PDB file of C-alpha atoms in Angstrom:
ATOM      1  CA  MET A   1     -24.724  40.152 -52.149  1.00  0.00           C
ATOM      2  CA  SER A   2     -25.887  41.829 -55.337  1.00  0.00           C
ATOM      3  CA  ALA A   3     -23.440  44.736 -55.009  1.00  0.00           C
ATOM      4  CA  PRO A   4     -19.771  44.837 -53.948  1.00  0.00           C
ATOM      5  CA  LEU A   5     -19.091  45.509 -50.277  1.00  0.00           C
ATOM      6  CA  ALA A   6     -17.841  49.089 -49.881  1.00  0.00           C
ATOM      7  CA  VAL A   7     -14.571  49.616 -48.013  1.00  0.00           C
ATOM      8  CA  ASP A   8     -13.049  53.052 -47.450  1.00  0.00           C
ATOM      9  CA  ILE A   9      -9.362  53.110 -46.514  1.00  0.00           C
ATOM     10  CA  TRP A  10      -7.601  56.088 -44.990  1.00  0.00           C
ATOM     11  CA  SER A  11      -3.854  55.896 -45.519  1.00  0.00           C
ATOM     12  CA  ASP A  12      -0.709  57.844 -46.321  1.00  0.00           C
ATOM     13  CA  ILE A  13       1.770  56.791 -48.994  1.00  0.00           C
ATOM     14  CA  ALA A  14       4.601  57.638 -46.557  1.00  0.00           C
ATOM     15  CA  CYS A  15       3.184  55.237 -43.949  1.00  0.00           C
ATOM     16  CA  PRO A  16       5.020  51.874 -43.974  1.00  0.00           C
ATOM     17  CA  TRP A  17       2.189  50.170 -42.090  1.00  0.00           C
ATOM     18  CA  CYS A  18      -0.295  51.339 -44.733  1.00  0.00           C
ATOM     19  CA  TYR A  19       1.459  49.350 -47.475  1.00  0.00           C
ATOM     20  CA  ILE A  20       1.672  46.337 -45.168  1.00  0.00           C
ATOM     21  CA  GLY A  21      -1.982  46.837 -44.270  1.00  0.00           C
ATOM     22  CA  LYS A  22      -2.869  46.985 -47.967  1.00  0.00           C
ATOM     23  CA  ARG A  23      -1.305  43.573 -48.531  1.00  0.00           C
ATOM     24  CA  LYS A  24      -2.939  42.032 -45.479  1.00  0.00           C
ATOM     25  CA  PHE A  25      -6.303  43.491 -46.427  1.00  0.00           C
ATOM     26  CA  GLU A  26      -5.977  42.126 -49.961  1.00  0.00           C
ATOM     27  CA  GLU A  27      -5.287  38.675 -48.550  1.00  0.00           C
ATOM     28  CA  GLY A  28      -8.287  39.108 -46.257  1.00  0.00           C
ATOM     29  CA  VAL A  29     -10.452  39.910 -49.278  1.00  0.00           C
ATOM     30  CA  ARG A  30      -9.166  36.789 -51.022  1.00  0.00           C
ATOM     31  CA  ARG A  31     -10.107  34.663 -48.008  1.00  0.00           C
ATOM     32  CA  PHE A  32     -13.484  36.385 -47.767  1.00  0.00           C
ATOM     33  CA  GLY A  33     -14.199  35.445 -51.364  1.00  0.00           C
ATOM     34  CA  GLY A  34     -16.776  38.135 -52.097  1.00  0.00           C
ATOM     35  CA  ASP A  35     -16.746  41.300 -54.173  1.00  0.00           C
ATOM     36  CA  VAL A  36     -15.260  44.379 -52.514  1.00  0.00           C
ATOM     37  CA  ALA A  37     -15.124  47.958 -53.823  1.00  0.00           C
ATOM     38  CA  VAL A  38     -12.247  49.950 -52.306  1.00  0.00           C
ATOM     39  CA  ILE A  39     -11.781  53.713 -52.163  1.00  0.00           C
ATOM     40  CA  TYR A  40      -8.544  55.186 -50.814  1.00  0.00           C
ATOM     41  CA  HIS A  41      -8.792  58.382 -48.786  1.00  0.00           C
ATOM     42  CA  SER A  42      -6.164  60.956 -47.876  1.00  0.00           C
ATOM     43  CA  TYR A  43      -4.422  61.177 -44.517  1.00  0.00           C
ATOM     44  CA  GLU A  44      -1.168  63.102 -44.027  1.00  0.00           C
ATOM     45  CA  LEU A  45       0.961  61.853 -41.147  1.00  0.00           C
ATOM     46  CA  SER A  46       3.411  64.771 -41.323  1.00  0.00           C
ATOM     47  CA  PRO A  47       1.978  67.546 -43.530  1.00  0.00           C
ATOM     48  CA  GLU A  48       4.738  69.913 -42.426  1.00  0.00           C
ATOM     49  CA  THR A  49       7.408  67.803 -44.161  1.00  0.00           C
ATOM     50  CA  PRO A  50       9.163  69.679 -47.010  1.00  0.00           C
ATOM     51  CA  VAL A  51       9.058  68.297 -50.539  1.00  0.00           C
ATOM     52  CA  ASP A  52      12.834  67.889 -50.526  1.00  0.00           C
ATOM     53  CA  PHE A  53      13.740  66.684 -47.053  1.00  0.00           C
ATOM     54  CA  ASP A  54      17.457  67.039 -46.393  1.00  0.00           C
ATOM     55  CA  GLY A  55      18.341  63.709 -44.809  1.00  0.00           C
ATOM     56  CA  SER A  56      17.498  60.037 -44.587  1.00  0.00           C
ATOM     57  CA  GLU A  57      14.400  58.332 -43.224  1.00  0.00           C
ATOM     58  CA  LEU A  58      16.389  57.617 -40.076  1.00  0.00           C
ATOM     59  CA  ASP A  59      17.233  61.318 -39.772  1.00  0.00           C
ATOM     60  CA  PHE A  60      13.572  62.234 -40.134  1.00  0.00           C
ATOM     61  CA  LEU A  61      12.290  59.733 -37.590  1.00  0.00           C
ATOM     62  CA  THR A  62      14.961  60.617 -35.058  1.00  0.00           C
ATOM     63  CA  ALA A  63      13.940  64.283 -35.202  1.00  0.00           C
ATOM     64  CA  TYR A  64      10.190  63.701 -35.605  1.00  0.00           C
ATOM     65  CA  LYS A  65       9.816  61.234 -32.749  1.00  0.00           C
ATOM     66  CA  GLY A  66      12.595  62.610 -30.566  1.00  0.00           C
ATOM     67  CA  GLN A  67      14.090  59.169 -30.025  1.00  0.00           C
ATOM     68  CA  PRO A  68      17.726  57.954 -30.202  1.00  0.00           C
ATOM     69  CA  ARG A  69      18.964  56.862 -33.619  1.00  0.00           C
ATOM     70  CA  ASN A  70      19.604  53.294 -32.489  1.00  0.00           C
ATOM     71  CA  VAL A  71      16.015  52.976 -31.268  1.00  0.00           C
ATOM     72  CA  MET A  72      14.660  54.313 -34.560  1.00  0.00           C
ATOM     73  CA  GLN A  73      16.968  52.013 -36.531  1.00  0.00           C
ATOM     74  CA  GLN A  74      15.645  49.028 -34.593  1.00  0.00           C
ATOM     75  CA  MET A  75      12.109  50.157 -35.425  1.00  0.00           C
ATOM     76  CA  LEU A  76      12.937  50.391 -39.145  1.00  0.00           C
ATOM     77  CA  ASP A  77      14.547  46.949 -39.055  1.00  0.00           C
ATOM     78  CA  ARG A  78      11.434  45.528 -37.421  1.00  0.00           C
ATOM     79  CA  VAL A  79       9.117  47.138 -39.966  1.00  0.00           C
ATOM     80  CA  THR A  80      11.295  45.787 -42.763  1.00  0.00           C
ATOM     81  CA  GLU A  81      10.897  42.275 -41.349  1.00  0.00           C
ATOM     82  CA  VAL A  82       7.126  42.603 -41.067  1.00  0.00           C
ATOM     83  CA  ALA A  83       6.968  43.932 -44.625  1.00  0.00           C
ATOM     84  CA  ARG A  84       9.047  40.983 -45.835  1.00  0.00           C
ATOM     85  CA  ASP A  85       6.612  38.586 -44.182  1.00  0.00           C
ATOM     86  CA  ALA A  86       3.828  40.317 -46.124  1.00  0.00           C
ATOM     87  CA  GLY A  87       5.717  39.834 -49.396  1.00  0.00           C
ATOM     88  CA  LEU A  88       7.084  43.378 -49.623  1.00  0.00           C
ATOM     89  CA  THR A  89      10.642  44.664 -49.961  1.00  0.00           C
ATOM     90  CA  TYR A  90      11.382  47.868 -48.059  1.00  0.00           C
ATOM     91  CA  ASP A  91      14.592  49.818 -48.674  1.00  0.00           C
ATOM     92  CA  PHE A  92      14.779  52.628 -46.136  1.00  0.00           C
ATOM     93  CA  ASP A  93      18.325  53.501 -47.205  1.00  0.00           C
ATOM     94  CA  ARG A  94      17.065  54.534 -50.664  1.00  0.00           C
ATOM     95  CA  LEU A  95      13.786  56.067 -49.505  1.00  0.00           C
ATOM     96  CA  GLN A  96      13.387  59.787 -50.248  1.00  0.00           C
ATOM     97  CA  HIS A  97      11.256  61.250 -47.487  1.00  0.00           C
ATOM     98  CA  THR A  98       8.897  63.907 -48.822  1.00  0.00           C
ATOM     99  CA  ASN A  99       5.585  65.661 -48.478  1.00  0.00           C
ATOM    100  CA  THR A 100       2.698  63.524 -49.769  1.00  0.00           C
ATOM    101  CA  VAL A 101      -0.055  66.042 -50.464  1.00  0.00           C
ATOM    102  CA  LEU A 102       0.533  65.912 -54.243  1.00  0.00           C
ATOM    103  CA  ALA A 103       0.540  62.114 -54.188  1.00  0.00           C
ATOM    104  CA  HIS A 104      -2.847  62.217 -52.453  1.00  0.00           C
ATOM    105  CA  GLN A 105      -4.163  64.536 -55.143  1.00  0.00           C
ATOM    106  CA  LEU A 106      -2.920  62.092 -57.765  1.00  0.00           C
ATOM    107  CA  LEU A 107      -4.838  59.280 -56.076  1.00  0.00           C
ATOM    108  CA  HIS A 108      -8.028  61.299 -56.431  1.00  0.00           C
ATOM    109  CA  LEU A 109      -7.279  61.954 -60.095  1.00  0.00           C
ATOM    110  CA  ALA A 110      -6.655  58.240 -60.601  1.00  0.00           C
ATOM    111  CA  ARG A 111      -9.969  57.434 -58.932  1.00  0.00           C
ATOM    112  CA  ALA A 112     -11.732  59.701 -61.419  1.00  0.00           C
ATOM    113  CA  HIS A 113     -10.291  57.464 -64.153  1.00  0.00           C
ATOM    114  CA  GLY A 114     -11.055  54.177 -62.389  1.00  0.00           C
ATOM    115  CA  ARG A 115      -7.365  53.479 -61.684  1.00  0.00           C
ATOM    116  CA  GLN A 116      -6.987  54.402 -58.030  1.00  0.00           C
ATOM    117  CA  THR A 117      -6.023  50.976 -56.664  1.00  0.00           C
ATOM    118  CA  GLU A 118      -3.331  50.612 -59.329  1.00  0.00           C
ATOM    119  CA  MET A 119      -2.051  54.111 -58.591  1.00  0.00           C
ATOM    120  CA  ALA A 120      -1.861  53.441 -54.856  1.00  0.00           C
ATOM    121  CA  GLU A 121       0.129  50.257 -55.448  1.00  0.00           C
ATOM    122  CA  ARG A 122       2.485  52.047 -57.839  1.00  0.00           C
ATOM    123  CA  LEU A 123       3.097  54.898 -55.406  1.00  0.00           C
ATOM    124  CA  PHE A 124       3.737  52.613 -52.443  1.00  0.00           C
ATOM    125  CA  ARG A 125       6.209  50.493 -54.417  1.00  0.00           C
ATOM    126  CA  ALA A 126       7.957  53.541 -55.835  1.00  0.00           C
ATOM    127  CA  TYR A 127       8.374  55.023 -52.370  1.00  0.00           C
ATOM    128  CA  PHE A 128       9.272  52.075 -50.171  1.00  0.00           C
ATOM    129  CA  THR A 129      11.018  49.752 -52.622  1.00  0.00           C
ATOM    130  CA  GLU A 130      12.449  51.778 -55.484  1.00  0.00           C
ATOM    131  CA  GLY A 131      13.505  54.992 -53.753  1.00  0.00           C
ATOM    132  CA  ARG A 132      11.554  57.136 -56.226  1.00  0.00           C
ATOM    133  CA  HIS A 133      10.629  60.709 -55.337  1.00  0.00           C
ATOM    134  CA  ILE A 134       6.841  61.019 -54.954  1.00  0.00           C
ATOM    135  CA  GLY A 135       6.698  64.643 -53.862  1.00  0.00           C
ATOM    136  CA  ARG A 136       7.348  66.360 -57.198  1.00  0.00           C
ATOM    137  CA  ILE A 137       4.843  66.834 -59.979  1.00  0.00           C
ATOM    138  CA  ASP A 138       7.144  65.600 -62.737  1.00  0.00           C
ATOM    139  CA  SER A 139       7.949  62.401 -60.842  1.00  0.00           C
ATOM    140  CA  LEU A 140       4.273  61.762 -60.129  1.00  0.00           C
ATOM    141  CA  ALA A 141       3.380  62.319 -63.784  1.00  0.00           C
ATOM    142  CA  GLU A 142       5.932  59.686 -64.775  1.00  0.00           C
ATOM    143  CA  LEU A 143       4.506  57.175 -62.297  1.00  0.00           C
ATOM    144  CA  ALA A 144       0.965  57.933 -63.439  1.00  0.00           C
ATOM    145  CA  ALA A 145       1.951  57.340 -67.055  1.00  0.00           C
ATOM    146  CA  GLU A 146       3.236  53.901 -66.102  1.00  0.00           C
ATOM    147  CA  ILE A 147      -0.305  52.802 -65.201  1.00  0.00           C
ATOM    148  CA  GLY A 148      -1.881  54.388 -68.276  1.00  0.00           C
ATOM    149  CA  LEU A 149      -2.848  57.868 -67.081  1.00  0.00           C
ATOM    150  CA  ASP A 150      -2.176  60.954 -69.189  1.00  0.00           C
ATOM    151  CA  PRO A 151       0.980  62.645 -67.793  1.00  0.00           C
ATOM    152  CA  ASP A 152      -0.023  65.990 -69.278  1.00  0.00           C
ATOM    153  CA  GLU A 153      -3.352  65.868 -67.450  1.00  0.00           C
ATOM    154  CA  VAL A 154      -1.530  64.959 -64.248  1.00  0.00           C
ATOM    155  CA  GLN A 155       0.866  67.882 -64.663  1.00  0.00           C
ATOM    156  CA  ARG A 156      -2.004  70.293 -65.266  1.00  0.00           C
ATOM    157  CA  ALA A 157      -4.255  69.005 -62.449  1.00  0.00           C
ATOM    158  CA  LEU A 158      -1.521  68.890 -59.820  1.00  0.00           C
ATOM    159  CA  THR A 159      -0.154  72.312 -60.775  1.00  0.00           C
ATOM    160  CA  ALA A 160      -3.647  73.787 -60.468  1.00  0.00           C
ATOM    161  CA  GLY A 161      -4.424  71.954 -57.217  1.00  0.00           C
ATOM    162  CA  GLU A 162      -7.580  70.610 -58.850  1.00  0.00           C
ATOM    163  CA  TYR A 163      -7.971  67.732 -56.389  1.00  0.00           C
ATOM    164  CA  LEU A 164      -6.724  69.495 -53.257  1.00  0.00           C
ATOM    165  CA  PRO A 165     -10.302  70.136 -52.027  1.00  0.00           C
ATOM    166  CA  ALA A 166     -10.958  66.389 -52.235  1.00  0.00           C
ATOM    167  CA  VAL A 167      -7.852  65.726 -50.126  1.00  0.00           C
ATOM    168  CA  ARG A 168      -9.010  68.218 -47.508  1.00  0.00           C
ATOM    169  CA  ALA A 169     -12.501  66.705 -47.507  1.00  0.00           C
ATOM    170  CA  ASP A 170     -10.994  63.281 -46.778  1.00  0.00           C
ATOM    171  CA  GLN A 171      -9.026  64.729 -43.892  1.00  0.00           C
ATOM    172  CA  GLU A 172     -12.116  66.398 -42.472  1.00  0.00           C
ATOM    173  CA  GLN A 173     -14.001  63.103 -42.690  1.00  0.00           C
ATOM    174  CA  ALA A 174     -11.156  61.363 -40.876  1.00  0.00           C
ATOM    175  CA  GLN A 175     -11.497  63.888 -38.073  1.00  0.00           C
ATOM    176  CA  ALA A 176     -15.245  63.331 -37.960  1.00  0.00           C
ATOM    177  CA  TYR A 177     -14.674  59.579 -37.634  1.00  0.00           C
ATOM    178  CA  GLY A 178     -12.089  60.176 -34.911  1.00  0.00           C
ATOM    179  CA  ILE A 179      -9.301  58.566 -36.936  1.00  0.00           C
ATOM    180  CA  GLN A 180      -5.966  59.269 -35.263  1.00  0.00           C
ATOM    181  CA  GLY A 181      -3.729  56.852 -37.136  1.00  0.00           C
ATOM    182  CA  VAL A 182      -3.545  54.896 -40.366  1.00  0.00           C
ATOM    183  CA  PRO A 183      -4.251  52.584 -42.020  1.00  0.00           C
ATOM    184  CA  PHE A 184      -7.894  52.760 -41.042  1.00  0.00           C
ATOM    185  CA  PHE A 185     -10.565  50.706 -42.781  1.00  0.00           C
ATOM    186  CA  VAL A 186     -14.295  51.519 -42.786  1.00  0.00           C
ATOM    187  CA  ILE A 187     -16.574  48.721 -43.987  1.00  0.00           C
ATOM    188  CA  ASP A 188     -19.993  49.659 -45.355  1.00  0.00           C
ATOM    189  CA  GLY A 189     -19.696  53.056 -43.677  1.00  0.00           C
ATOM    190  CA  ARG A 190     -20.343  51.461 -40.286  1.00  0.00           C
ATOM    191  CA  TYR A 191     -17.505  49.257 -39.046  1.00  0.00           C
ATOM    192  CA  GLY A 192     -13.978  50.531 -38.464  1.00  0.00           C
ATOM    193  CA  ILE A 193     -10.771  48.506 -38.293  1.00  0.00           C
ATOM    194  CA  SER A 194      -7.566  50.222 -37.233  1.00  0.00           C
ATOM    195  CA  GLY A 195      -4.087  49.090 -38.231  1.00  0.00           C
ATOM    196  CA  ALA A 196      -2.435  46.439 -40.389  1.00  0.00           C
ATOM    197  CA  GLN A 197      -4.418  43.560 -38.920  1.00  0.00           C
ATOM    198  CA  ASP A 198      -4.070  39.864 -39.678  1.00  0.00           C
ATOM    199  CA  PRO A 199      -5.843  38.872 -42.923  1.00  0.00           C
ATOM    200  CA  ASP A 200      -8.270  36.703 -40.958  1.00  0.00           C
ATOM    201  CA  VAL A 201      -9.441  39.795 -39.058  1.00  0.00           C
ATOM    202  CA  PHE A 202     -10.347  41.463 -42.337  1.00  0.00           C
ATOM    203  CA  ALA A 203     -11.913  38.317 -43.778  1.00  0.00           C
ATOM    204  CA  SER A 204     -14.036  37.820 -40.670  1.00  0.00           C
ATOM    205  CA  ALA A 205     -15.205  41.435 -40.596  1.00  0.00           C
ATOM    206  CA  LEU A 206     -16.087  41.400 -44.282  1.00  0.00           C
ATOM    207  CA  GLY A 207     -17.974  38.146 -43.864  1.00  0.00           C
ATOM    208  CA  GLN A 208     -19.887  39.465 -40.861  1.00  0.00           C
ATOM    209  CA  VAL A 209     -20.969  42.643 -42.653  1.00  0.00           C
ATOM    210  CA  ALA A 210     -21.921  40.710 -45.784  1.00  0.00           C
ATOM    211  CA  ALA A 211     -24.058  38.332 -43.701  1.00  0.00           C
ATOM    212  CA  GLU A 212     -25.767  41.260 -41.986  1.00  0.00           C
ATOM    213  CA  LEU A 213     -26.533  42.902 -45.311  1.00  0.00           C
ATOM    214  CA  ASP A 214     -27.857  39.655 -46.751  1.00  0.00           C
ATOM    215  CA  GLY A 215     -30.000  39.176 -43.656  1.00  0.00           C
ATOM    216  CA  ALA A 216     -31.410  42.672 -43.978  1.00  0.00           C
ATOM    217  CA  ALA A 217     -32.189  42.055 -47.640  1.00  0.00           C
ATOM    218  CA  GLU A 218     -34.036  38.845 -46.766  1.00  0.00           C
ATOM    219  CA  THR A 219     -36.068  40.706 -44.138  1.00  0.00           C
ATOM    220  CA  VAL A 220     -37.116  43.284 -46.716  1.00  0.00           C
ATOM    221  CA  ARG A 221     -38.245  40.552 -49.083  1.00  0.00           C
TER     222      ARG A 221
END
């Protein structure tokens, strides 16, 4: 292909399967071997969550899902194992559950500077591994500075809600696509893959779409 294959990913920084899906997708891209251009899009799993949630991740899940604590703890343990298999370290005891709308705005700002993939990785690691707070503007400015973005610009843009319309547009597009859970991957605007699939699933889908595009290009010639 002459141009990178476009992949749009809807995810939420507070979604443990989205970070796992990111790793599996990246491995799928490696196995595919071609050029891929990724754009991350906003999806809020629990937009009603306060910035400073009073409790642990276990407390939140127990209330949010209405399930017994032991059942939710087993789920967290299982997710931690799956994350470990993907090369990630999750620490739910340190995790600070929070609202992610500002983090989504930061991802749009980072995209405007060509640093969105790096910003997504930094936010996921800060949230799931390091126990950093990703719901406050000052904390997000610090994380943005770590990947080379201007913290003053981040402070100004997030305070003004400059990228909030872009977040809402992503959410409206997710509704139009019928997306009801994340991660969700859209390849070339036509093929959707839901969930943190095996890397071979991603590699196969990318290869199939690339072959179709190459075939169409040959037909035009």
